[in-house]
Amino acid sequence: MEGNKKEKRKSSKLKIALVSIFSVFLLLVLGTSTVLIVIFTYSNCYKIPTQTDYKTSSSDLVFVGKDKSSSRSLYDPSGNRLVLKGVNVGQLLLQEGWMSPFSGDPLYDEDGKLVKDNDGNIQYPEYAEDDFLNDLYSNPNLKDDAEELIDYYRSCFFNEEDFKIIKEVMKLNCIRLPFYWRNILNDDFSKKEEKEAFEYLDWFIEKCKENELYVILDLHGAPGSQNGFEHSGYIVDKPELWGNDIYENATINLWDYVSHHYTNTRPDLASTIATYDILNEPQEDKSRNGGTTEYIGKFYDKIYDEIRNNNDDHVINFEFIWDFGKFIDPNKYGWENVMYGNHHYNFGGIPFSLYRSYHDSTHMFTDFEVPIIISEFSYFEDKDVWLEALIEWYDYNGWSWTFWNYKTTIIGWRGSSWGYLNCNIIKDIENEETKCNVKTCTKEEFIKNCDALKTENCTYGPLKDILDSYHNYYLENPSN
């Protein structure tokens, strides 16, 4: 009899435990479902308030509205609401090996054989701007003509025709121009002579002005590297900019120089510059989850003060990587006339509805009513997602955008969605003639690869059809 009672008590305790576990599990499921429903509802129903044009304006520059109804928007000097829609011209002033016609030595396997893809194309390691410059100035065939060759490369990659294509064919209003710290500063971080430092930037901005295009000046690679990746110009395991007084001061001085030049020396070009993009993809940790930290926010504030001390009222664009949740309240530092940037690359292949909901959810508690620009993004080969992102997400919220990229180099004969224009540099696969090895090539070989980058030698990639479809949508739906 006593044994039966004990068994019943054990059974009763087990039932209570199972019911408790099930209840907790059910609560977790319900709680998670509720959060997901809230996020999904927010991302699909919330609409950024529509802003109106300013009736009058005293600014000669693009500016951010100051009252509740206009603080989310940019305005042109006439007071008309402005949404920047443009393209990046990456690879022009900063080499990125994966999209460059140049490299160092190719990759070899353990047996000393060239590494090739399934199509027989030679594969190459990462190749940053510093690698390119070091090889260029150490190659006995090139070093005496290095400056001439750099100028020739730039003239092939982007010339006056390309400004017209962006304005008239692509029907965009803005170019984001990535540049490198070495364009402005000497190797010892002193300022270059003003003519040398700004000759190319001035020419580029002048051409934008002639073609009625705005330009965003984007510091893509800072001293020591702000993220450690190839596209920062300097490949390191850990970004060396942060916490290094020499590198940090050099970056602050660089922006002081840029600001002073376009406020005092060339104020005639100031109104063509829409924003200063202070640092591309800044993160203290090189991991993909590193992101922009509070320390970087404090560093931003130093640059902000330096620019404003020059009586420079340009819109200052701060990037916060990798989601909207990294945004900092501008009131914390007293920032005015600022814009916040983010980049969208769905490398994980997450369904777009979930990808959008995730990013919108990170914006729920950091919506500080400042203009937003998605200054880099790609949705690869998926045309439908491109159009949904552009029309139903970015345009719907009134965000500015500049996609990546205008041109890219391809090895092989397939088109690439990484460039509006594709530059194919393969001439003879059997003889393994692909990228130009800057360590060993002749001047003629270098020039030959530059010539392949001329617009007349390029083909359209999938982005041509995507952008045409985007514009056609608004032609067919003018009320939108």
XYZ file of C-alpha atoms in Angstrom:
480
model
C 0.000 0.000 0.000
C 2.805 2.409 0.968
C 4.628 1.520 -2.285
C 1.594 2.472 -4.354
C 1.392 5.864 -2.650
C 5.056 6.544 -3.382
C 4.576 5.586 -7.013
C 1.561 7.909 -7.274
C 3.532 10.791 -5.721
C 6.400 10.227 -8.170
C 3.942 10.093 -11.047
C 2.249 13.274 -9.837
C 5.584 15.141 -9.553
C 6.580 13.956 -13.013
C 3.292 15.227 -14.457
C 3.738 18.582 -12.730
C 7.301 18.843 -14.071
C 6.186 17.964 -17.604
C 3.315 20.438 -17.461
C 5.695 23.146 -16.178
C 8.217 22.457 -18.944
C 5.477 22.452 -21.566
C 4.055 25.716 -20.177
C 7.446 27.419 -20.288
C 7.976 26.126 -23.829
C 4.535 27.361 -24.853
C 5.201 30.791 -23.350
C 8.516 31.005 -25.209
C 6.816 30.051 -28.480
C 4.021 32.568 -27.913
C 6.487 35.278 -26.887
C 8.716 34.672 -29.909
C 5.707 34.561 -32.220
C 4.406 37.831 -30.785
C 7.783 39.518 -31.322
C 7.961 38.212 -34.900
C 4.412 39.377 -35.603
C 5.224 42.849 -34.227
C 8.395 43.033 -36.317
C 6.625 41.824 -39.455
C 3.754 44.249 -38.911
C 6.159 47.139 -38.330
C 8.198 46.408 -41.437
C 5.113 46.115 -43.617
C 2.865 48.815 -42.195
C 5.091 51.538 -40.792
C 5.693 54.428 -43.155
C 8.192 57.204 -42.629
C 6.252 60.483 -42.532
C 6.241 62.328 -45.843
C 8.152 65.590 -45.865
C 7.299 68.722 -47.795
C 9.527 71.131 -49.685
C 10.948 74.211 -48.047
C 9.381 77.358 -49.447
C 12.564 79.359 -49.043
C 16.156 78.582 -48.260
C 19.238 80.603 -47.391
C 21.664 77.722 -47.920
C 24.016 77.393 -50.897
C 24.529 73.710 -50.090
C 22.458 70.570 -49.786
C 21.059 70.613 -46.252
C 18.922 68.661 -43.783
C 15.569 70.035 -42.629
C 15.462 71.253 -39.044
C 11.848 70.900 -37.956
C 9.745 67.834 -37.184
C 8.263 67.626 -40.674
C 11.554 67.908 -42.550
C 14.367 66.479 -40.431
C 14.328 63.137 -42.259
C 15.057 64.740 -45.639
C 17.765 66.394 -47.661
C 16.959 69.598 -49.543
C 18.688 71.286 -52.445
C 19.726 74.958 -52.193
C 16.354 75.996 -53.645
C 14.522 74.205 -50.853
C 13.265 71.313 -52.960
C 13.233 67.931 -51.286
C 16.170 65.861 -52.544
C 16.568 62.086 -52.661
C 19.995 61.006 -53.880
C 19.841 58.099 -56.324
C 23.213 57.076 -57.630
C 26.046 54.666 -58.148
C 29.467 54.060 -56.625
C 32.591 54.457 -58.736
C 34.641 52.039 -56.696
C 37.975 50.807 -58.110
C 38.752 54.219 -59.624
C 40.962 55.570 -56.805
C 41.266 52.423 -54.713
C 42.138 48.955 -56.028
C 40.062 45.963 -54.928
C 41.664 42.788 -56.193
C 38.473 40.851 -56.846
C 37.191 43.519 -59.254
C 40.557 44.787 -60.540
C 42.425 44.050 -63.783
C 45.646 44.015 -61.747
C 47.159 41.653 -59.216
C 50.406 40.336 -57.857
C 51.331 36.685 -58.149
C 48.422 34.268 -58.782
C 47.436 31.508 -56.379
C 49.300 28.172 -56.424
C 48.285 24.903 -54.762
C 50.507 22.681 -52.598
C 51.928 21.012 -55.719
C 52.961 24.328 -57.209
C 50.183 24.325 -59.804
C 48.041 27.343 -60.618
C 44.672 27.392 -58.864
C 41.846 27.696 -61.413
C 38.059 27.793 -61.301
C 35.799 25.347 -63.137
C 36.103 27.410 -66.323
C 39.895 27.305 -66.266
C 40.357 30.886 -65.103
C 43.353 31.636 -62.867
C 42.511 32.603 -59.294
C 44.211 35.414 -57.355
C 44.664 36.375 -53.701
C 43.331 39.612 -52.208
C 45.039 42.670 -53.634
C 44.664 46.025 -51.900
C 45.658 49.544 -52.956
C 48.866 49.455 -50.907
C 49.857 46.187 -52.642
C 49.209 47.804 -56.016
C 51.267 50.903 -55.208
C 54.149 48.908 -53.719
C 54.321 46.670 -56.797
C 53.988 49.588 -59.208
C 56.831 51.570 -57.660
C 59.122 48.544 -57.257
C 58.702 47.077 -60.772
C 61.738 48.314 -62.788
C 59.585 48.304 -65.925
C 57.001 50.661 -64.431
C 58.433 52.730 -61.595
C 59.830 55.546 -63.735
C 56.421 56.062 -65.352
C 54.287 55.222 -62.315
C 52.441 58.548 -62.092
C 51.774 58.552 -65.833
C 50.419 54.990 -65.649
C 48.119 55.809 -62.741
C 46.703 58.735 -64.718
C 46.247 56.523 -67.762
C 44.457 53.879 -65.713
C 42.037 56.468 -64.319
C 41.336 57.958 -67.751
C 40.459 54.512 -69.094
C 38.311 53.508 -66.170
C 36.294 56.729 -66.008
C 36.180 59.713 -68.347
C 33.806 62.415 -69.539
C 31.625 59.917 -71.394
C 30.919 58.058 -68.163
C 29.477 61.128 -66.435
C 27.003 61.428 -69.307
C 26.091 57.741 -69.110
C 25.278 58.034 -65.409
C 23.184 61.154 -65.986
C 21.471 60.406 -69.302
C 21.401 56.623 -69.679
C 21.246 55.467 -66.065
C 19.123 58.542 -65.188
C 20.746 58.996 -61.786
C 21.540 62.202 -59.921
C 24.532 61.259 -57.781
C 27.955 59.585 -57.770
C 29.589 58.248 -54.628
C 33.350 58.554 -55.092
C 35.490 56.308 -52.841
C 38.982 57.703 -52.271
C 42.101 56.699 -50.319
C 44.024 58.596 -47.674
C 47.133 58.520 -49.866
C 45.297 60.662 -52.432
C 45.396 63.525 -49.906
C 48.298 62.824 -47.535
C 51.963 61.903 -47.925
C 53.372 58.633 -46.604
C 54.361 60.385 -43.360
C 50.750 61.681 -43.028
C 51.690 65.271 -43.784
C 49.385 67.084 -46.187
C 50.307 66.983 -49.849
C 50.612 70.255 -51.708
C 47.065 71.434 -52.315
C 47.255 71.229 -56.105
C 48.574 67.658 -55.968
C 46.129 66.555 -53.281
C 43.002 67.879 -54.955
C 43.736 68.033 -58.674
C 41.849 64.841 -59.495
C 39.028 65.357 -56.994
C 38.502 68.901 -58.299
C 38.374 67.663 -61.891
C 35.895 64.939 -60.950
C 33.621 67.353 -59.072
C 33.818 69.895 -61.899
C 32.564 67.253 -64.330
C 29.773 66.293 -61.942
C 28.778 69.952 -61.805
C 28.764 70.205 -65.625
C 26.518 67.144 -65.818
C 24.216 68.224 -62.970
C 25.275 65.357 -60.751
C 25.863 65.498 -57.018
C 28.957 63.814 -55.609
C 29.505 62.099 -52.264
C 33.135 62.155 -51.118
C 33.696 58.811 -49.414
C 36.867 58.101 -47.419
C 37.046 54.423 -48.295
C 40.456 53.747 -46.789
C 41.839 55.554 -43.737
C 45.388 55.393 -42.304
C 45.903 52.046 -40.581
C 42.598 50.779 -42.032
C 39.224 51.310 -40.375
C 38.129 47.696 -40.921
C 41.127 45.610 -42.079
C 39.591 44.485 -45.354
C 40.975 44.634 -48.891
C 38.677 47.505 -49.867
C 40.211 49.713 -47.134
C 43.486 49.722 -49.048
C 45.380 47.804 -46.384
C 44.803 44.170 -45.333
C 45.367 43.445 -41.626
C 43.993 40.962 -39.085
C 42.762 43.759 -36.826
C 41.913 47.322 -37.918
C 44.835 49.491 -36.826
C 43.186 52.915 -37.033
C 41.410 52.595 -33.706
C 43.322 53.628 -30.608
C 46.369 54.702 -32.621
C 46.915 58.448 -32.100
C 49.029 58.822 -35.255
C 46.438 57.203 -37.514
C 43.463 58.854 -35.841
C 45.009 62.329 -35.968
C 45.976 61.814 -39.610
C 42.352 60.957 -40.453
C 41.068 64.014 -38.587
C 43.630 66.210 -40.374
C 42.631 64.733 -43.718
C 39.013 65.793 -43.281
C 40.133 69.190 -42.015
C 42.106 69.574 -45.267
C 39.208 68.438 -47.461
C 36.784 70.713 -45.648
C 39.100 73.718 -45.799
C 39.741 73.203 -49.516
C 36.060 73.124 -50.492
C 35.115 75.923 -48.116
C 37.943 78.336 -48.934
C 40.005 77.384 -52.008
C 37.231 75.930 -54.196
C 33.919 77.166 -52.790
C 32.602 77.137 -56.371
C 32.475 73.326 -56.136
C 30.940 73.164 -52.669
C 27.315 73.023 -53.796
C 28.041 69.979 -56.005
C 29.202 67.987 -52.972
C 26.064 66.518 -51.426
C 27.744 64.987 -48.374
C 31.041 64.043 -46.807
C 30.980 60.280 -46.140
C 33.436 60.215 -43.242
C 34.439 56.534 -43.102
C 33.406 53.540 -45.142
C 32.303 50.525 -43.068
C 34.105 51.386 -39.819
C 34.411 48.572 -37.307
C 36.853 47.876 -34.490
C 36.585 44.111 -34.960
C 37.249 42.632 -38.415
C 34.585 39.972 -37.995
C 31.382 40.383 -39.971
C 29.587 41.022 -36.690
C 32.060 43.685 -35.592
C 29.995 46.725 -36.441
C 30.271 50.366 -35.456
C 30.909 50.926 -31.736
C 30.505 53.772 -29.257
C 34.254 54.416 -29.518
C 33.830 55.091 -33.237
C 30.968 57.472 -32.434
C 33.312 59.511 -30.236
C 35.859 59.569 -33.053
C 33.166 60.768 -35.463
C 32.515 63.657 -33.104
C 36.129 64.844 -33.366
C 35.900 64.954 -37.159
C 32.507 66.662 -36.975
C 34.002 69.431 -34.820
C 36.989 69.841 -37.158
C 34.717 70.313 -40.176
C 32.351 72.699 -38.431
C 35.303 74.755 -37.145
C 36.032 75.562 -40.795
C 32.563 77.156 -41.062
C 31.721 74.257 -43.332
C 27.988 73.460 -43.391
C 28.108 70.427 -45.681
C 25.918 67.498 -44.700
C 28.113 65.018 -42.820
C 27.302 61.378 -43.434
C 28.147 58.890 -40.672
C 28.068 55.178 -41.502
C 26.885 52.669 -38.912
C 27.596 49.047 -39.781
C 25.893 46.522 -40.041
C 22.348 47.479 -39.133
C 20.240 50.437 -38.033
C 20.561 49.351 -34.411
C 24.075 50.835 -34.357
C 22.731 54.376 -34.898
C 23.697 56.953 -32.255
C 21.357 59.695 -31.088
C 22.762 62.848 -32.768
C 21.608 64.912 -29.776
C 24.176 63.089 -27.637
C 26.948 65.022 -29.406
C 24.959 67.993 -30.613
C 25.263 66.951 -34.263
C 23.267 68.950 -36.783
C 22.936 68.618 -40.549
C 23.949 64.972 -40.484
C 22.875 61.929 -42.455
C 23.202 58.285 -41.427
C 24.354 55.515 -43.768
C 24.082 51.760 -43.894
C 25.051 49.007 -46.357
C 22.875 46.088 -47.455
C 24.469 42.870 -48.717
C 22.378 39.768 -48.132
C 25.263 37.311 -48.438
C 23.380 34.716 -46.401
C 20.600 34.409 -48.968
C 17.878 35.142 -46.398
C 14.416 35.550 -47.994
C 13.987 39.243 -48.698
C 10.895 39.666 -46.509
C 12.840 38.364 -43.485
C 15.957 40.359 -44.427
C 13.926 43.551 -44.619
C 12.017 42.769 -41.408
C 15.261 42.180 -39.524
C 16.732 45.524 -40.578
C 13.502 47.404 -39.954
C 13.261 45.865 -36.499
C 16.745 47.180 -35.649
C 15.467 50.634 -36.626
C 12.507 50.562 -34.251
C 14.390 51.964 -31.266
C 17.057 53.978 -33.116
C 14.905 56.060 -35.435
C 16.418 59.452 -34.708
C 14.586 61.217 -37.549
C 17.679 61.883 -39.666
C 17.973 61.304 -43.430
C 19.175 57.825 -44.333
C 21.262 56.631 -47.255
C 21.940 53.043 -48.253
C 25.294 53.975 -49.723
C 26.231 50.462 -50.825
C 24.026 47.504 -51.646
C 23.552 44.614 -54.030
C 20.929 41.940 -54.414
C 23.089 40.042 -56.895
C 21.235 38.361 -59.775
C 17.705 38.566 -58.355
C 15.928 41.248 -60.393
C 12.651 40.952 -58.483
C 14.370 41.554 -55.144
C 16.307 44.505 -56.567
C 13.055 46.147 -57.679
C 11.271 45.340 -54.426
C 14.128 46.812 -52.382
C 14.405 49.957 -54.504
C 10.702 50.693 -54.887
C 8.967 49.222 -51.860
C 11.672 49.756 -49.257
C 14.130 52.545 -50.081
C 11.854 54.791 -52.143
C 8.859 54.009 -49.939
C 10.763 55.366 -46.935
C 12.307 58.257 -48.822
C 15.858 56.959 -48.333
C 18.698 57.930 -50.639
C 20.739 55.142 -52.238
C 23.902 54.467 -54.280
C 24.394 50.898 -55.459
C 27.716 49.078 -55.903
C 29.198 49.454 -58.560
C 29.532 51.302 -61.893
C 32.205 49.024 -63.384
C 33.756 45.727 -62.460
C 36.403 43.531 -64.041
C 35.392 39.973 -64.879
C 37.520 36.938 -65.634
C 35.657 34.699 -68.049
C 32.701 35.426 -70.242
C 29.833 35.553 -67.798
C 28.283 38.874 -66.871
C 28.430 40.116 -63.284
C 25.795 41.947 -61.261
C 28.598 43.696 -59.369
C 28.981 46.214 -62.176
C 26.569 48.148 -64.381
C 29.360 47.753 -66.945
C 31.487 44.603 -67.145
C 35.110 44.826 -68.287
C 36.322 41.461 -69.582
C 40.102 41.174 -69.485
C 40.502 37.605 -70.753
C 42.085 37.561 -74.195
C 43.627 34.090 -74.350
C 42.647 31.526 -71.728
C 44.867 28.775 -73.166
C 47.948 30.934 -72.694
C 46.657 31.992 -69.259
C 46.484 35.648 -70.179
C 44.268 37.187 -67.511
C 45.105 39.743 -64.844
C 48.191 41.876 -65.146
C 50.915 40.995 -62.623
C 52.088 44.447 -61.558
C 55.225 42.951 -59.991
C 56.617 41.740 -63.307
C 54.634 43.172 -66.229
C 55.947 45.502 -68.900
C 54.580 48.978 -69.502
C 52.838 47.705 -72.653
C 51.116 44.918 -70.724
C 49.954 47.373 -68.068
C 48.508 49.717 -70.706
C 46.808 46.798 -72.480
C 44.855 45.930 -69.334
C 43.922 49.580 -68.863
C 42.562 49.721 -72.408
C 40.245 46.806 -71.620
C 38.540 49.046 -69.041
C 37.428 51.682 -71.543
C 33.672 51.967 -71.666
C 33.560 51.131 -75.385
C 35.235 47.805 -74.567
C 32.791 46.903 -71.778
C 29.458 45.105 -71.896
C 26.322 45.684 -69.856
C 25.724 43.441 -66.880
C 22.319 42.463 -65.391
C 22.094 45.850 -63.657
C 21.268 47.543 -66.958
C 17.985 45.655 -67.244
C 17.244 46.108 -63.527
C 17.749 49.871 -63.637
C 15.729 50.197 -66.857
C 12.865 48.245 -65.257
C 13.062 50.488 -62.202
C 12.650 53.641 -64.278
C 9.924 52.059 -66.406
C 7.935 51.270 -63.275
C 7.681 54.974 -62.453
C 6.897 55.864 -66.071
C 4.015 53.386 -65.976
C 2.948 54.379 -62.440
C 3.486 58.159 -62.311
C 1.239 58.540 -59.263
C 3.773 56.511 -57.248
